Amino acid sequence: MSARPLSLQARLMAAVIGFVSLILVIVAIITSATLGTSLEQRLTEQLGSYAASTTKWVANAEPAAALTGTQLAERALQGQRVPPGLLLAVFPPGQSGSGVTITSSGQAPTLTSGDLFELTEALRESRVATVSLPSGGSYLATVTQTPSGTIVVTGLSRSEVLGTLGSLFTVIALATLGGLLLLALTTALTISMGLRPLRAVAATATRVAGQPLDRGEVSITERVPDFEADPRTEVGRVGVALNTLLDHVDSSLAARQRNEERMRRFVADASHELRTPLASIRGYSELSLKALAQVQDPDHRARTLESTTTAMERIQAQSLRMTRLVEDLLLLARLDEGRELQRSDVDLTQLAVEALTDAQPTALDHDWELEVPGDPVMLSGDAGRLHEVLANLLANARTHTPAGTTITLSLHTTGDSAVLRVHDDGPGIDPEVRDELFARFARGDVSRARKTGGTGLGLAIAKAIVEGHGGTIRADSTPGDTTFTVTLPLAAPEAASPAAAEQKPAQ
């Protein structure tokens, strides 16, 4: 089983404390080595001074009666100012060596044979050496010789040097331990406060993950608090990024919800539109079958033929209505896929004249006006589909306005765009349906009541065709002033053709 991974806070603390500990250890080693070298050098200088003195003292004591090494050492030190920790060993010619050490209390214990052996071995190859005596203590010793040939070994205790270094190590260890504890506490607080925005991000993400996003209406209201999402800090920018992401997801969910609701309405409206002609077809079919069953009766022959003819006419009318509806739905689907448009050079001036001319006979009780430039307005597009746009807009204005309304179709250019406007001075569009005006199966209110039994797809088709040409369509309406504006990109300048129509009101 794999080990549990450490948290980011634990890894950061371990890295910081480990790095600082390494630095402190290196500093302690360098400091101790430097101080130890300095103390040893000082002790060596003192030893050289005392070695010269002890050699002189021994040389002065030699003329006395024959003395042992210990007696000679004690006689040499007699009356001298001797520092505590001094070691003096004397090796007279032809005699075994002996010596004494001076303690801090002023006593002079004799060196053992083991001590003398260690001194002899240490100084055999070197004039100055560090010796650890079996009787206790570490000494820095040096060897000299009197004029008479007596060998003198002088040493100074290293206890002060070792004590100083030990105290230094103790102070460094305690200071390092205290500093590391303080560093650990400070680092833990600093990292904990620094990572608090990340914890807020994780908590927010966890709450969002726990929301049931598969329900019908979903809104993500969870956000990282503003004080935890400061864009001036690196961790704060994570909170800002998550809030931005949640805003986008929330917008996408809202858009998805709107699309689903629109799709449900679309399916319901399409089902309603198809159910009416299908019910008519079924009813008239049943009527025809009943009539045909009675065709053998001479008394009912004429009446049967009349009712059958009427039923077949109604069946044909409803079939045509259903066919138009299905064709409109198919056209919208193809336009949504970017298909169905067959582009060629189109003269919008001529197209506007033809569209208004076709619309006039359908509503002789309306006043029709046409305002177009004298020169052709050319663009690249599908002439048939653009004509359908104008026909739908003119039919919409005619259908939803009362008799006597003036309907004006105008065309002009601005920059690299052509602008078509269909204006009427009718009652206007209800503000409640204005936002859904170009939706599929959209219906107007009673002020623009549907009179012809249209499917509600005309404006949706017009919008899809215009957008397929890279243009835009919008509606602006107030009582007595309703305008549908279509903006289309113009084609590259070409040689102008003869004017398709004069700028004058249609007759």
Short mmCIF file of N, CA and C in Angstrom, two decimals, residues 10 16 37 41 61 76 89 114 116 181 193 195 208 215 225 227 247 275 280 316 355 360 369 380 406 408 443 461 469:
data_model
loop_
_atom_site.label_atom_id
_atom_site.label_comp_id
_atom_site.label_asym_id
_atom_site.label_seq_id
_atom_site.Cartn_x
_atom_site.Cartn_y
_atom_site.Cartn_z
N ALA A 10 2.72 20.72 4.72
CA ALA A 10 3.78 19.90 5.33
C ALA A 10 5.03 19.89 4.48
N VAL A 16 11.43 24.29 4.05
CA VAL A 16 11.98 25.51 4.66
C VAL A 16 12.81 25.17 5.88
N THR A 37 40.49 26.87 15.63
CA THR A 37 41.80 27.16 15.05
C THR A 37 42.44 28.36 15.75
N GLN A 41 45.83 28.15 17.94
CA GLN A 41 46.98 28.98 17.57
C GLN A 41 47.47 29.80 18.78
N ALA A 61 68.49 24.78 37.30
CA ALA A 61 68.42 23.84 38.42
C ALA A 61 69.40 22.69 38.30
N ALA A 76 62.95 23.16 39.46
CA ALA A 76 62.92 24.17 38.39
C ALA A 76 61.69 25.07 38.53
N ALA A 89 57.93 17.69 31.98
CA ALA A 89 58.59 16.37 32.09
C ALA A 89 60.06 16.55 31.73
N GLY A 114 52.75 5.63 32.14
CA GLY A 114 51.91 5.65 30.92
C GLY A 114 51.86 7.03 30.32
N LEU A 116 54.23 9.33 30.58
CA LEU A 116 55.54 9.58 29.96
C LEU A 116 55.67 8.84 28.64
N LEU A 181 12.31 26.01 16.19
CA LEU A 181 10.95 25.97 16.71
C LEU A 181 10.18 27.24 16.36
N MET A 193 -1.91 30.88 6.46
CA MET A 193 -2.63 32.07 5.99
C MET A 193 -2.49 32.22 4.48
N LEU A 195 -2.17 29.82 2.28
CA LEU A 195 -2.95 28.79 1.57
C LEU A 195 -4.45 28.87 1.87
N VAL A 208 -19.85 23.13 -5.11
CA VAL A 208 -20.39 23.11 -6.47
C VAL A 208 -20.53 21.67 -6.97
N ARG A 215 -30.79 18.56 -12.76
CA ARG A 215 -32.18 18.98 -12.63
C ARG A 215 -32.53 19.98 -13.72
N PRO A 225 -15.15 33.77 -1.86
CA PRO A 225 -15.32 35.13 -1.32
C PRO A 225 -14.32 36.10 -1.91
N PHE A 227 -12.62 38.47 -0.56
CA PHE A 227 -11.38 38.70 0.19
C PHE A 227 -10.41 37.52 0.05
N ASP A 247 -18.80 31.58 -13.32
CA ASP A 247 -19.68 32.51 -14.03
C ASP A 247 -20.00 31.98 -15.42
N ARG A 275 -51.05 18.82 -35.63
CA ARG A 275 -52.24 18.09 -35.20
C ARG A 275 -53.50 18.60 -35.89
N SER A 280 -57.97 17.34 -39.41
CA SER A 280 -58.86 17.66 -40.53
C SER A 280 -58.83 16.56 -41.58
N GLN A 316 -56.92 18.17 -49.36
CA GLN A 316 -55.82 18.74 -50.14
C GLN A 316 -55.31 20.03 -49.50
N ALA A 355 -40.85 42.47 -54.89
CA ALA A 355 -41.51 42.04 -53.66
C ALA A 355 -42.72 42.91 -53.35
N GLN A 360 -48.75 43.99 -53.12
CA GLN A 360 -49.85 44.94 -53.25
C GLN A 360 -51.21 44.28 -53.49
N GLU A 369 -45.91 51.97 -50.21
CA GLU A 369 -44.94 52.93 -50.73
C GLU A 369 -43.58 52.25 -50.88
N SER A 380 -23.79 39.70 -53.16
CA SER A 380 -23.70 38.27 -53.46
C SER A 380 -24.62 37.52 -52.51
N THR A 406 -50.35 52.42 -43.74
CA THR A 406 -49.35 52.68 -44.77
C THR A 406 -48.13 51.82 -44.51
N THR A 408 -44.31 50.90 -45.91
CA THR A 408 -43.26 51.47 -46.74
C THR A 408 -42.07 50.53 -46.77
N ARG A 443 -45.80 34.11 -31.65
CA ARG A 443 -47.14 34.66 -31.91
C ARG A 443 -47.20 36.08 -31.42
N ILE A 461 -37.63 32.25 -40.22
CA ILE A 461 -36.98 31.94 -41.49
C ILE A 461 -36.26 33.17 -42.03
N HIS A 469 -26.62 35.15 -44.81
CA HIS A 469 -25.93 36.07 -45.73
C HIS A 469 -24.95 36.97 -44.99
#
